[in-house]
């Protein structure tokens, strides 16, 4: 499995990780099969969050890892906290959401709860899950300092934050923010579009993310691409979707050239970007996971990358 240095931290991680958001919906046996499948392909990085299934996905992941006989030292565990829904998790003040919550007490409580669910005494990485409009950087810094000093968290990062939100946090936080989890994939290329359509007045020239893509490259901050097979905001998968015949035809054409699959080429598209992103796979289907993971071995040419970009409905100015 090819690896990257996560945010320049020295923590070497695989270019592909498994996201556990939907694992809470699976049986114990199904969850174990998923874990064993990805581990057999060299994927030992697992991403979860306290909001996933209101903690059930994390607990299911822990059970699957244990059933598969996985040793703690052989895996990398990442979790996220800060989202409160009207169903949970319950904050330290006992008040449900919906809201985002980055208070010191809640951050520490979120980590402690996830450690308990996972049956471990530390997280390799902890991310703030979506930006809290009321966040106070100094309070977050105090939480991170306490978690780092206790050994409960080794590395820290964020999710779904733009350039200036990251800068604001980093101005107070003593630890380098090593990762930013952002949606990116064949059908979600806004970060790329804005860079291509510079100095233009069309819709793709609008920069919704504050230049977060080149910023991340400049700061050596790893982008973790979530929901890479979704189009829109959880509207569905684009692979084998009748809404996207041209895209699927092009993916199949390129897959045939590389002895791969459409799933594999969609992953290769992300990994081809020079930002050295990490792909977070959310599938719970072992056969699809194998196809996706095998995409790491495909080296797309520049023209093939752009052909996929065009087939997804994009253009050049």
Short mmCIF file of C-alpha atoms in Angstrom, two decimals:
data_model
loop_
_atom_site.label_atom_id
_atom_site.label_comp_id
_atom_site.label_asym_id
_atom_site.label_seq_id
_atom_site.Cartn_x
_atom_site.Cartn_y
_atom_site.Cartn_z
CA UNK A 1 0.00 0.00 0.00
CA UNK A 2 1.39 3.38 -0.99
CA UNK A 3 1.72 5.80 1.91
CA UNK A 4 1.84 9.51 2.60
CA UNK A 5 3.24 11.51 5.50
CA UNK A 6 0.07 12.84 7.17
CA UNK A 7 0.43 16.61 7.21
CA UNK A 8 4.19 16.32 7.56
CA UNK A 9 3.70 14.91 11.06
CA UNK A 10 5.87 11.85 10.51
CA UNK A 11 2.83 9.60 10.82
CA UNK A 12 2.90 7.46 7.68
CA UNK A 13 -0.60 6.50 6.56
CA UNK A 14 -2.01 4.62 3.58
CA UNK A 15 -3.37 6.70 0.71
CA UNK A 16 -6.70 4.97 1.24
CA UNK A 17 -8.67 4.76 4.49
CA UNK A 18 -11.95 3.16 5.50
CA UNK A 19 -14.71 5.42 6.78
CA UNK A 20 -17.02 3.80 9.32
CA UNK A 21 -20.05 6.10 8.95
CA UNK A 22 -22.35 3.31 7.74
CA UNK A 23 -20.84 0.48 9.75
CA UNK A 24 -23.41 0.80 12.52
CA UNK A 25 -26.05 -0.45 10.07
CA UNK A 26 -24.21 -3.74 9.50
CA UNK A 27 -24.32 -6.99 11.40
CA UNK A 28 -21.30 -8.02 13.44
CA UNK A 29 -20.32 -10.57 10.79
CA UNK A 30 -20.67 -8.05 7.97
CA UNK A 31 -18.59 -5.46 9.82
CA UNK A 32 -15.88 -8.03 10.49
CA UNK A 33 -15.81 -8.99 6.80
CA UNK A 34 -15.35 -5.34 5.82
CA UNK A 35 -12.46 -4.91 8.24
CA UNK A 36 -10.78 -8.12 7.13
CA UNK A 37 -11.22 -7.18 3.47
CA UNK A 38 -9.53 -3.79 3.73
CA UNK A 39 -6.80 -5.05 6.06
CA UNK A 40 -5.96 -7.76 3.54
CA UNK A 41 -5.41 -4.99 0.98
CA UNK A 42 -3.11 -2.97 3.25
CA UNK A 43 -5.69 -0.46 4.47
CA UNK A 44 -5.08 -0.07 8.21
CA UNK A 45 -6.46 3.47 8.66
CA UNK A 46 -9.98 3.71 10.09
CA UNK A 47 -11.97 6.95 10.26
CA UNK A 48 -15.05 7.36 12.45
CA UNK A 49 -16.93 10.03 14.44
CA UNK A 50 -19.11 10.19 17.52
CA UNK A 51 -22.08 11.35 15.42
CA UNK A 52 -22.00 8.28 13.17
CA UNK A 53 -24.98 6.22 14.25
CA UNK A 54 -24.87 8.15 17.54
CA UNK A 55 -21.75 6.20 18.47
CA UNK A 56 -22.97 2.86 17.14
CA UNK A 57 -20.68 2.91 14.11
CA UNK A 58 -17.63 3.39 16.32
CA UNK A 59 -18.71 0.59 18.64
CA UNK A 60 -19.35 -1.70 15.66
CA UNK A 61 -15.92 -0.87 14.26
CA UNK A 62 -14.31 -1.72 17.59
CA UNK A 63 -16.11 -5.06 17.71
CA UNK A 64 -15.12 -5.87 14.14
CA UNK A 65 -11.46 -5.07 14.79
CA UNK A 66 -11.48 -7.28 17.88
CA UNK A 67 -13.25 -10.14 16.10
CA UNK A 68 -10.74 -9.93 13.26
CA UNK A 69 -7.87 -10.23 15.74
CA UNK A 70 -6.39 -6.87 14.79
CA UNK A 71 -3.69 -5.52 17.13
CA UNK A 72 -3.95 -1.88 18.19
CA UNK A 73 -0.36 -1.17 17.18
CA UNK A 74 -1.08 -2.34 13.63
CA UNK A 75 -3.81 0.21 12.88
CA UNK A 76 -4.40 3.95 12.78
CA UNK A 77 -7.59 5.23 14.41
CA UNK A 78 -9.05 8.63 13.62
CA UNK A 79 -12.24 10.10 15.04
CA UNK A 80 -14.10 13.38 14.87
CA UNK A 81 -16.26 15.34 17.29
CA UNK A 82 -18.26 18.52 17.56
CA UNK A 83 -21.59 17.77 15.87
CA UNK A 84 -24.68 17.45 18.05
CA UNK A 85 -27.99 16.35 16.52
CA UNK A 86 -31.42 16.26 18.11
CA UNK A 87 -30.82 12.54 18.69
CA UNK A 88 -27.33 12.72 20.21
CA UNK A 89 -24.64 12.42 21.28
CA UNK A 90 -25.57 14.21 24.49
CA UNK A 91 -23.27 17.09 25.38
CA UNK A 92 -21.72 17.55 28.80
CA UNK A 93 -24.50 20.01 29.66
CA UNK A 94 -27.11 17.34 28.89
CA UNK A 95 -28.63 19.44 26.10
CA UNK A 96 -29.23 17.90 22.69
CA UNK A 97 -28.65 19.70 19.40
CA UNK A 98 -28.83 20.40 16.63
CA UNK A 99 -25.68 22.51 16.87
CA UNK A 100 -21.93 22.44 16.53
CA UNK A 101 -20.00 22.52 19.81
CA UNK A 102 -16.26 23.18 20.20
CA UNK A 103 -16.11 24.01 23.90
CA UNK A 104 -13.16 22.58 25.78
CA UNK A 105 -15.35 20.35 27.92
CA UNK A 106 -17.22 18.93 24.93
CA UNK A 107 -14.09 18.25 22.89
CA UNK A 108 -12.51 16.32 25.76
CA UNK A 109 -15.75 14.50 26.53
CA UNK A 110 -16.11 13.54 22.86
CA UNK A 111 -12.63 12.05 22.79
CA UNK A 112 -13.18 10.18 26.05
CA UNK A 113 -16.44 8.71 24.76
CA UNK A 114 -14.86 7.58 21.52
CA UNK A 115 -11.92 6.02 23.36
CA UNK A 116 -14.38 4.08 25.48
CA UNK A 117 -16.30 2.86 22.44
CA UNK A 118 -13.10 1.86 20.68
CA UNK A 119 -11.62 0.16 23.73
CA UNK A 120 -8.32 1.99 23.40
CA UNK A 121 -6.46 4.63 25.37
CA UNK A 122 -5.47 6.88 22.46
CA UNK A 123 -6.50 8.17 19.05
CA UNK A 124 -3.85 8.57 16.39
CA UNK A 125 -5.79 11.53 14.97
CA UNK A 126 -8.72 13.65 16.18
CA UNK A 127 -10.52 16.11 13.90
CA UNK A 128 -12.96 18.91 14.66
CA UNK A 129 -16.07 17.89 12.71
CA UNK A 130 -17.42 20.91 10.75
CA UNK A 131 -16.78 24.49 11.89
CA UNK A 132 -18.54 25.84 14.97
CA UNK A 133 -19.53 29.48 14.34
CA UNK A 134 -19.01 30.17 18.05
CA UNK A 135 -15.62 28.48 18.34
CA UNK A 136 -13.00 30.17 20.48
CA UNK A 137 -9.51 29.22 19.27
CA UNK A 138 -7.91 29.62 22.70
CA UNK A 139 -10.44 27.25 24.26
CA UNK A 140 -9.85 24.68 21.52
CA UNK A 141 -6.11 25.07 22.05
CA UNK A 142 -6.53 24.35 25.76
CA UNK A 143 -8.49 21.20 24.94
CA UNK A 144 -5.88 20.02 22.45
CA UNK A 145 -3.06 20.70 24.92
CA UNK A 146 -4.77 18.63 27.59
CA UNK A 147 -5.50 15.77 25.20
CA UNK A 148 -1.94 15.80 23.89
CA UNK A 149 -0.38 15.95 27.35
CA UNK A 150 -2.49 13.01 28.52
CA UNK A 151 -1.49 10.97 25.47
CA UNK A 152 -5.12 10.54 24.44
CA UNK A 153 -4.57 12.13 21.01
CA UNK A 154 -1.38 12.07 18.95
CA UNK A 155 -2.30 14.33 16.00
CA UNK A 156 -5.01 16.94 15.40
CA UNK A 157 -6.86 18.32 12.42
CA UNK A 158 -10.15 19.67 11.13
CA UNK A 159 -12.95 18.78 8.77
CA UNK A 160 -14.82 20.94 6.27
CA UNK A 161 -12.98 24.15 7.11
CA UNK A 162 -11.84 26.88 4.76
CA UNK A 163 -8.48 28.62 4.63
CA UNK A 164 -9.10 31.38 7.12
CA UNK A 165 -10.84 29.12 9.61
CA UNK A 166 -7.76 26.91 9.60
CA UNK A 167 -5.50 29.94 9.96
CA UNK A 168 -7.57 31.28 12.84
CA UNK A 169 -7.34 27.98 14.70
CA UNK A 170 -3.67 27.48 13.95
CA UNK A 171 -2.91 30.93 15.37
CA UNK A 172 -3.88 29.58 18.81
CA UNK A 173 -3.35 25.83 18.60
CA UNK A 174 0.17 24.71 19.48
CA UNK A 175 0.01 21.44 17.54
CA UNK A 176 0.22 21.53 13.74
CA UNK A 177 -3.16 20.81 12.17
CA UNK A 178 -2.25 17.89 9.95
CA UNK A 179 -5.45 17.13 8.03
CA UNK A 180 -8.62 18.67 6.67
CA UNK A 181 -11.41 16.30 5.65
CA UNK A 182 -13.16 17.76 2.60
CA UNK A 183 -15.51 16.32 0.01
CA UNK A 184 -13.72 15.71 -3.28
CA UNK A 185 -14.17 13.31 -6.16
CA UNK A 186 -15.01 12.99 -9.83
CA UNK A 187 -18.42 14.62 -9.31
CA UNK A 188 -17.36 17.09 -6.62
CA UNK A 189 -14.47 19.13 -8.04
CA UNK A 190 -15.26 22.66 -6.87
CA UNK A 191 -11.80 23.13 -5.37
CA UNK A 192 -10.25 22.32 -8.75
CA UNK A 193 -12.81 24.24 -10.82
CA UNK A 194 -12.07 27.52 -9.05
CA UNK A 195 -8.37 27.13 -9.77
CA UNK A 196 -8.94 26.41 -13.45
CA UNK A 197 -11.45 29.23 -13.98
CA UNK A 198 -9.33 31.99 -12.43
CA UNK A 199 -10.10 35.47 -13.77
CA UNK A 200 -13.36 34.29 -15.30
CA UNK A 201 -16.98 35.28 -14.59
CA UNK A 202 -18.68 31.89 -15.03
CA UNK A 203 -20.15 29.82 -12.22
CA UNK A 204 -17.08 27.59 -11.92
CA UNK A 205 -14.88 30.58 -11.18
CA UNK A 206 -16.61 31.07 -7.81
CA UNK A 207 -14.28 30.00 -5.01
CA UNK A 208 -16.46 28.60 -2.24
CA UNK A 209 -13.57 27.34 -0.13
CA UNK A 210 -11.11 30.22 0.17
CA UNK A 211 -8.41 28.60 -1.93
CA UNK A 212 -8.24 25.64 0.45
CA UNK A 213 -6.66 23.33 -2.15
CA UNK A 214 -3.47 25.33 -2.89
CA UNK A 215 -3.41 26.45 0.74
CA UNK A 216 -3.31 22.83 1.90
CA UNK A 217 -0.48 22.09 -0.51
CA UNK A 218 1.45 25.15 0.65
CA UNK A 219 0.99 24.26 4.33
CA UNK A 220 1.56 20.52 3.82
CA UNK A 221 -1.88 19.80 5.25
CA UNK A 222 -3.34 16.51 4.04
CA UNK A 223 -6.75 16.68 2.41
CA UNK A 224 -8.83 13.61 3.22
CA UNK A 225 -11.38 13.20 0.45
CA UNK A 226 -14.74 12.09 1.90
CA UNK A 227 -17.73 10.70 -0.02
CA UNK A 228 -15.62 10.40 -3.19
CA UNK A 229 -18.36 8.47 -5.02
CA UNK A 230 -21.24 10.81 -4.23
CA UNK A 231 -22.66 13.50 -6.49
CA UNK A 232 -24.24 16.54 -4.91
CA UNK A 233 -24.82 16.42 -1.17
CA UNK A 234 -25.48 12.71 -0.54
CA UNK A 235 -27.74 12.51 -3.61
CA UNK A 236 -26.32 9.14 -4.59
CA UNK A 237 -23.44 7.36 -6.32
CA UNK A 238 -22.43 8.26 -9.86
CA UNK A 239 -20.99 4.84 -10.71
CA UNK A 240 -23.47 2.86 -12.87
CA UNK A 241 -25.98 5.68 -12.47
CA UNK A 242 -28.16 6.23 -15.57
CA UNK A 243 -27.97 9.99 -14.97
CA UNK A 244 -24.31 9.97 -16.01
CA UNK A 245 -23.93 7.81 -19.13
CA UNK A 246 -21.02 9.77 -20.63
CA UNK A 247 -19.04 9.68 -17.40
CA UNK A 248 -19.58 5.97 -16.85
CA UNK A 249 -18.64 5.21 -20.46
CA UNK A 250 -15.40 7.15 -20.10
CA UNK A 251 -14.57 5.53 -16.76
CA UNK A 252 -15.12 2.10 -18.31
CA UNK A 253 -13.01 2.97 -21.35
CA UNK A 254 -10.09 4.05 -19.19
CA UNK A 255 -10.60 1.13 -16.81
CA UNK A 256 -10.30 -1.29 -19.73
CA UNK A 257 -6.99 0.30 -20.74
CA UNK A 258 -5.60 -0.13 -17.23
CA UNK A 259 -7.11 -3.54 -16.45
CA UNK A 260 -9.09 -1.86 -13.69
CA UNK A 261 -12.71 -0.98 -12.90
CA UNK A 262 -14.81 2.18 -12.86
CA UNK A 263 -14.52 2.22 -9.07
CA UNK A 264 -10.76 1.92 -9.30
CA UNK A 265 -10.45 4.72 -11.87
CA UNK A 266 -12.56 7.04 -9.72
CA UNK A 267 -10.08 6.53 -6.88
CA UNK A 268 -7.08 6.93 -9.21
CA UNK A 269 -8.55 10.28 -10.32
CA UNK A 270 -8.26 11.62 -6.77
CA UNK A 271 -4.84 10.13 -6.08
CA UNK A 272 -3.48 11.63 -9.32
CA UNK A 273 -3.80 15.15 -7.93
CA UNK A 274 -0.42 16.53 -6.74
CA UNK A 275 -1.92 17.52 -3.37
CA UNK A 276 -1.28 13.91 -2.23
CA UNK A 277 -4.77 13.44 -0.87
CA UNK A 278 -5.96 10.51 1.20
CA UNK A 279 -9.19 8.86 0.02
CA UNK A 280 -11.79 7.95 2.65
CA UNK A 281 -13.90 5.05 1.37
CA UNK A 282 -17.40 4.75 2.82
CA UNK A 283 -18.56 1.58 1.10
CA UNK A 284 -19.52 -1.40 3.23
CA UNK A 285 -19.53 -3.82 0.27
CA UNK A 286 -16.34 -5.93 0.25
CA UNK A 287 -16.29 -6.50 -3.52
CA UNK A 288 -16.61 -2.77 -4.23
CA UNK A 289 -13.97 -1.97 -1.63
CA UNK A 290 -11.50 -4.27 -3.37
CA UNK A 291 -12.13 -2.52 -6.69
CA UNK A 292 -11.74 0.90 -5.11
CA UNK A 293 -8.55 0.04 -3.27
CA UNK A 294 -6.98 -1.42 -6.39
CA UNK A 295 -7.29 2.03 -7.97
CA UNK A 296 -4.21 3.07 -6.00
CA UNK A 297 -2.11 1.10 -8.49
CA UNK A 298 -3.45 2.95 -11.57
CA UNK A 299 -1.35 5.81 -12.94
CA UNK A 300 -3.56 8.05 -15.05
CA UNK A 301 -2.05 10.16 -17.79
CA UNK A 302 -2.75 13.88 -17.79
CA UNK A 303 -5.10 13.45 -20.74
CA UNK A 304 -6.98 10.62 -19.06
CA UNK A 305 -7.47 12.75 -15.95
CA UNK A 306 -8.83 15.64 -18.00
CA UNK A 307 -11.01 13.31 -20.08
CA UNK A 308 -12.67 12.12 -16.86
CA UNK A 309 -13.03 15.74 -15.72
CA UNK A 310 -14.74 16.66 -19.00
CA UNK A 311 -17.00 13.59 -18.95
CA UNK A 312 -18.20 14.68 -15.49
CA UNK A 313 -19.61 17.82 -17.10
CA UNK A 314 -16.73 20.23 -16.63
CA UNK A 315 -14.92 22.38 -19.19
CA UNK A 316 -11.91 24.62 -19.65
CA UNK A 317 -12.20 28.42 -20.04
#
